[in-house]
XYZ file of C-alpha atoms in Angstrom:
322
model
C 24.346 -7.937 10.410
C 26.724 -5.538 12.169
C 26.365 -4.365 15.776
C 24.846 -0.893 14.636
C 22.683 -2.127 12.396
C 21.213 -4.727 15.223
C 21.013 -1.713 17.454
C 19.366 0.579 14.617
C 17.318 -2.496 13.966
C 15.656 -2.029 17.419
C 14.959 1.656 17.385
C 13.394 1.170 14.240
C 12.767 4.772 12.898
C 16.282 6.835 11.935
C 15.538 10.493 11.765
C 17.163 12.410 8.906
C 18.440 15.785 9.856
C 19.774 19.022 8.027
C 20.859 21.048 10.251
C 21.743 24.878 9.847
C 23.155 26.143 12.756
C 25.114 24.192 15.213
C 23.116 25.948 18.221
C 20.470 23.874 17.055
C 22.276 20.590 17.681
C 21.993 19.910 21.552
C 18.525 20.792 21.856
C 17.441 18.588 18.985
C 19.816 15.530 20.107
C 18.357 16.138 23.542
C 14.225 16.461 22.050
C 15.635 12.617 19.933
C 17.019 11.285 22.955
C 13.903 12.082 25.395
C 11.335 11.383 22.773
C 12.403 7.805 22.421
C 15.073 7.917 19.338
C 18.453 7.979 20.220
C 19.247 7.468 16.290
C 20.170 10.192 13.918
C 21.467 10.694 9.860
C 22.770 14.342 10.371
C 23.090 14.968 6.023
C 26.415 16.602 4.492
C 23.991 19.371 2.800
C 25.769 21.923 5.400
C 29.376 22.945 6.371
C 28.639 22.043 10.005
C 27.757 18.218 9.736
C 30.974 16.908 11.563
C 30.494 19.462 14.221
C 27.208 18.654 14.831
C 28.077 15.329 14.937
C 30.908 15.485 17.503
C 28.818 17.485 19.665
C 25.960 14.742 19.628
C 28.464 12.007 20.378
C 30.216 13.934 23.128
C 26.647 14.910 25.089
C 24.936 11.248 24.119
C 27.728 8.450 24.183
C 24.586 6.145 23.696
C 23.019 7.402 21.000
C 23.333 5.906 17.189
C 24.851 8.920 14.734
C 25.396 8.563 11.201
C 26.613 10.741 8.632
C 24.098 11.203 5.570
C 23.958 12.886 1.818
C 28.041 11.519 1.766
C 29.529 11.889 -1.527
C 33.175 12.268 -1.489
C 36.181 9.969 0.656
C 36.892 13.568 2.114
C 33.335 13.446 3.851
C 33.523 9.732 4.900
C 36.751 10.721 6.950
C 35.636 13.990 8.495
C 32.023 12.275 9.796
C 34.093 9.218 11.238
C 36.480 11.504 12.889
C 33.829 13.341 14.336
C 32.350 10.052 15.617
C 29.856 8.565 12.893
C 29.453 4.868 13.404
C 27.536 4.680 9.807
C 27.499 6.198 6.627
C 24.684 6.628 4.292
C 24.906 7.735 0.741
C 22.008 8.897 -1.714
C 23.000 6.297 -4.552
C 25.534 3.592 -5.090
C 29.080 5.334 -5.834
C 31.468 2.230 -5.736
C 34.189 4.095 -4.806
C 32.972 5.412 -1.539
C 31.657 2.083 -0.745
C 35.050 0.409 -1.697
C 36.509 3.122 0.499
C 34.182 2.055 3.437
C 34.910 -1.582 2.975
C 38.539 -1.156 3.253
C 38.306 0.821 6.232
C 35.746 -1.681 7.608
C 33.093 1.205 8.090
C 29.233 0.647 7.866
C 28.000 1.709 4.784
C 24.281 1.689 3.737
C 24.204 3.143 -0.242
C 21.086 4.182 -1.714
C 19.428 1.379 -3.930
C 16.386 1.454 -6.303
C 16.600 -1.240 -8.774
C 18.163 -4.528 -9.308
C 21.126 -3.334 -10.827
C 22.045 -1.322 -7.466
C 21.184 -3.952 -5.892
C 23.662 -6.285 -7.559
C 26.454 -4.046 -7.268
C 25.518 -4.039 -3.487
C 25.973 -7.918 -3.195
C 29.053 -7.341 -5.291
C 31.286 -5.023 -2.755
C 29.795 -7.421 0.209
C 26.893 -5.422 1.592
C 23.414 -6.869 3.207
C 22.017 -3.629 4.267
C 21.641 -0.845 1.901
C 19.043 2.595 2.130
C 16.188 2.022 -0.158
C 15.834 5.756 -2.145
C 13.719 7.478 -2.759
C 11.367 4.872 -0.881
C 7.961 6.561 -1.826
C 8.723 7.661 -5.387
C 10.348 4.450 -6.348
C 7.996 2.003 -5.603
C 7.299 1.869 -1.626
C 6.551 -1.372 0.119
C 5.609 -3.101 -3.218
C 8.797 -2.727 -5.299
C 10.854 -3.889 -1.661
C 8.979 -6.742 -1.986
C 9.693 -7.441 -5.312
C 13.212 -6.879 -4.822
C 13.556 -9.190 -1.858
C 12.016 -12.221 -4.115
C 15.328 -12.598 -6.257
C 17.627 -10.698 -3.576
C 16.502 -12.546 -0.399
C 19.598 -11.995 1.736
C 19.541 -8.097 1.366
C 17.756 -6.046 3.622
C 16.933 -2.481 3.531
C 16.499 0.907 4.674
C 13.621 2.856 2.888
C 14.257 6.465 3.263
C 12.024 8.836 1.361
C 8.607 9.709 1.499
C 7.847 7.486 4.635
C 5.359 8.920 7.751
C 3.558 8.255 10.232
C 0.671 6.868 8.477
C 2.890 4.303 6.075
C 5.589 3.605 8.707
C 4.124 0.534 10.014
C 3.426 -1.028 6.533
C 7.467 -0.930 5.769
C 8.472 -2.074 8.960
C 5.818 -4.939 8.782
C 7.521 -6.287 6.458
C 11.071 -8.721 7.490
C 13.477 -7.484 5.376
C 12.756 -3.910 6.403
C 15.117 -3.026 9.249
C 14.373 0.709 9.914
C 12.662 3.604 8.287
C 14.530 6.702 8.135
C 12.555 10.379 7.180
C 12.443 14.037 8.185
C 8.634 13.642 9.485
C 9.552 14.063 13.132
C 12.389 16.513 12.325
C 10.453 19.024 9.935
C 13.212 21.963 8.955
C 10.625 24.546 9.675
C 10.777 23.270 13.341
C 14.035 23.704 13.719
C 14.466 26.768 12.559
C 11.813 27.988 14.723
C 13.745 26.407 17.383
C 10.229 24.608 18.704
C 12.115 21.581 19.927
C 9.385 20.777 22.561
C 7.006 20.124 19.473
C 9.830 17.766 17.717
C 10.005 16.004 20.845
C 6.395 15.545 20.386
C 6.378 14.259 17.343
C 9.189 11.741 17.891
C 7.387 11.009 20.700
C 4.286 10.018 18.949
C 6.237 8.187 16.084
C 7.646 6.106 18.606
C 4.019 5.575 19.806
C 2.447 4.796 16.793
C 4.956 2.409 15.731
C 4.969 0.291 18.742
C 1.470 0.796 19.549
C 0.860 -0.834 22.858
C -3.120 -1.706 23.721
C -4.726 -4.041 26.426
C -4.814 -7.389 24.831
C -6.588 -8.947 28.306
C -6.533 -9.644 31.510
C -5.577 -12.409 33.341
C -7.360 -13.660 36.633
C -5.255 -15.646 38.867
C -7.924 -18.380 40.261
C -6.648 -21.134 43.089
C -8.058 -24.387 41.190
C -9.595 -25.398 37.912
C -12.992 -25.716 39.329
C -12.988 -21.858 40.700
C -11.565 -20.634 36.933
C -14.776 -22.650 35.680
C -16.948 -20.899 38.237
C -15.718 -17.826 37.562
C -15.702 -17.981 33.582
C -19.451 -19.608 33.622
C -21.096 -16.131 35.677
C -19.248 -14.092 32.668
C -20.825 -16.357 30.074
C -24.125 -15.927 31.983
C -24.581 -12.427 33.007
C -22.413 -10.832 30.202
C -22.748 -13.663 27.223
C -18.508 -13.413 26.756
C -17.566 -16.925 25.048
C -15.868 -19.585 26.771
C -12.876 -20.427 25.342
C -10.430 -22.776 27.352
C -6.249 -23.587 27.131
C -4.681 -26.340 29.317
C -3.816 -23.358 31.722
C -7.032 -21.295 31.795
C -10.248 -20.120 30.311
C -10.577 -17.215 28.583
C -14.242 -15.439 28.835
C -14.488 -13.726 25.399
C -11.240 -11.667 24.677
C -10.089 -9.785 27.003
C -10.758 -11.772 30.299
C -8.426 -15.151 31.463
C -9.152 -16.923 33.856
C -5.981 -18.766 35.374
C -6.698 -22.353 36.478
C -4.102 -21.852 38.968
C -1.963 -18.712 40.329
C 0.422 -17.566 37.784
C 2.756 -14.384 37.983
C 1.332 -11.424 39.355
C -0.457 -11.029 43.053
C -3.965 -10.790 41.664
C -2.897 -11.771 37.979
C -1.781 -10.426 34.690
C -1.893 -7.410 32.289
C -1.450 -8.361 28.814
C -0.017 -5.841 26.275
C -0.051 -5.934 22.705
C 2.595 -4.334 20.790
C 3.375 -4.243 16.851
C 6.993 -4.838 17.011
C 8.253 -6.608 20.794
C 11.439 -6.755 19.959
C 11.436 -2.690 19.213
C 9.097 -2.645 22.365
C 11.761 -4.870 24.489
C 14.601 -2.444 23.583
C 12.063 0.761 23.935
C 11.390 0.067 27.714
C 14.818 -1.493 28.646
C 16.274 2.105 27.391
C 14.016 3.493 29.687
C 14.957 1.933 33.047
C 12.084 -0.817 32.831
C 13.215 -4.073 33.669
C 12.736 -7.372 32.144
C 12.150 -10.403 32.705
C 13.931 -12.641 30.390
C 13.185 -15.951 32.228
C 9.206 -15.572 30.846
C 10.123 -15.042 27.146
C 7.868 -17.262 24.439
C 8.939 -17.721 21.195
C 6.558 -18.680 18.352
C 7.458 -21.319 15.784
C 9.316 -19.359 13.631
C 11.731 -18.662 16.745
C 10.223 -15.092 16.879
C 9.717 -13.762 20.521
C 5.657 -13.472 20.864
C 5.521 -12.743 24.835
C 7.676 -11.775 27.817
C 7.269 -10.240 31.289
C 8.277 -7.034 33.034
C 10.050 -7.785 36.202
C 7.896 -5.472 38.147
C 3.884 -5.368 39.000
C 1.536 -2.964 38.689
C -1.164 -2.517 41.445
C -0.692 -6.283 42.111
C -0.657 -7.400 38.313
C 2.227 -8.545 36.584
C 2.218 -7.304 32.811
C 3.449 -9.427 29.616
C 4.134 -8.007 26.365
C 2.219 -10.061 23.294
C 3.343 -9.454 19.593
C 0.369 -8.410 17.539
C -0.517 -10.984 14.951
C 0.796 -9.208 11.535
């Protein structure tokens, strides 16, 4: 997989925008950028797409920008010029994707069936837009797709929310969702981009979806994380439950048998997606640390540190259990 589609990968939702006037296009790359998505498909459905996407680039070096809706060679060449680093087309139109190939450009075509499919594996490709995601099948018909096409890997565009986000992105061979939820037209004309930056603030938070998983008790000696666990199984009836390196009391309390990271212990933090969650705060300014990450057996990462406390707790990042 290509560097942009690793990074888009890690953002995990790619809004779709039309935009109609190119006033509109700094304030809604800045409501993306501070609301957690530095992504964005700005569609070909208006004379202003390369513009907008020049400007984007120019204010937000950082930030992901593809061209969408691209239909002719003409359009492939204006969005690159302006400073697309991907191009998305509604269907499969081998000539734009043989164009794209030859100038060793990111292309992700709309597919819906097998045949699609097999022309994508044809020209090369591993990634392609899944379209219209909703209408054609959803999750289910991805799945099915992915048992005779394992290698490919999509992008479901199309019908996809807040409330059936997760269930595509659960699944492995889903890289990123993209969809106008967060981006509604009517918004944008109204020019509310303090309530888009709301709403791509809350995607972001319901696809990550960070909870207290427990709470972890640094104790000097095995015999004091014993004491300690026993008065909660006495007073409070929590279940003991014990590891080679503590002793949980029910589910949200553990009990260290000796100090661990943290001053007075740990925070644990569970998130659907870490890797999204890793990326998420590291774009934000929050360190770290990379010398406590835990991989499961699959060679997925399942827990890692922050570099810094909080009021004398150090916090870890779990991976929910899908």
């Amino acid at each position: 997989m290509k560097d942009i589609l690793k990074k888009i990968e890690k953002i995990g939702v790619i809004p779709v925008i039309k935009l109609e006037k190119i006033e509109d296009t700094l304030p809604l790359a800045e409501a993306l950028y501070e609301g957690g998505l530095p992504c964005a498909e700005i569609t070909f459905r208006t004379d202003i797409c390369a513009t907008a996407i020049r400007l984007m680039k120019d204010k937000y070096p950082e930030m992901i920008i593809g061209a969408g809706t691209v239909l002719t060679k003409i359009q492939v060449d204006e969005a690159i010029k302006a400073g697309a680093e991907f191009i998305v087309s509604p269907g499969f139109n081998p000539e734009i994707v043989e164009y794209c190939n030859k100038k060793n450009i990111i292309i992700t075509p709309g597919c819906s069936n097998p045949t699609d499919i097999e022309q994508a594996i044809k020209y090369g490709l591993d990634v392609v837009k899944f379209f219209p995601a909703e209408s054609a099948g959803g999750i289910k018909m991805i799945k099915s797709l992915s048992a005779p096409y394992s290698k490919i890997k999509f992008i479901p565009t199309g019908g996809i929310n807040s409330e059936n986000l997760k269930s595509y992105l659960d699944f492995d061979k889903v890289i990123a969702c993209g969809g106008t939820w967060m981006v509604p037209t009517e918004l944008i004309a109204e020019k509310n981009f303090t309530k888009i930056k709301i709403l791509v603030k809350k995607t972001v938070e319901n696809m990550l979806d960070f909870s207290l998983a427990h709470v972890g008790l640094n104790m000097k000696s095995s015999s004091e994380a014993e004491n300690i666990v026993n008065k909660f199984e006495n007073i409070f009836g929590f279940k003991k439950e014990e590891n080679p390196n503590s002793i949980f009391a029910g589910s949200y309390i553990e009990v260290m048998r000796f100090p661990y990271l943290g001053k007075n212990g740990h925070i644990a933090i569970f998130t659907n997606f870490i890797e999204r969650a890793v990326a998420y705060l590291e774009r934000n300014s929050i360190k770290i640390n990379k010398e406590t990450t835990k991989y499961d057996s699959n060679g997925k990462l399942g827990a890692v540190y922050l570099q810094d406390e909080i009021g004398g707790f150090a916090i870890h990042l779990v991976q929910k259990v899908r």
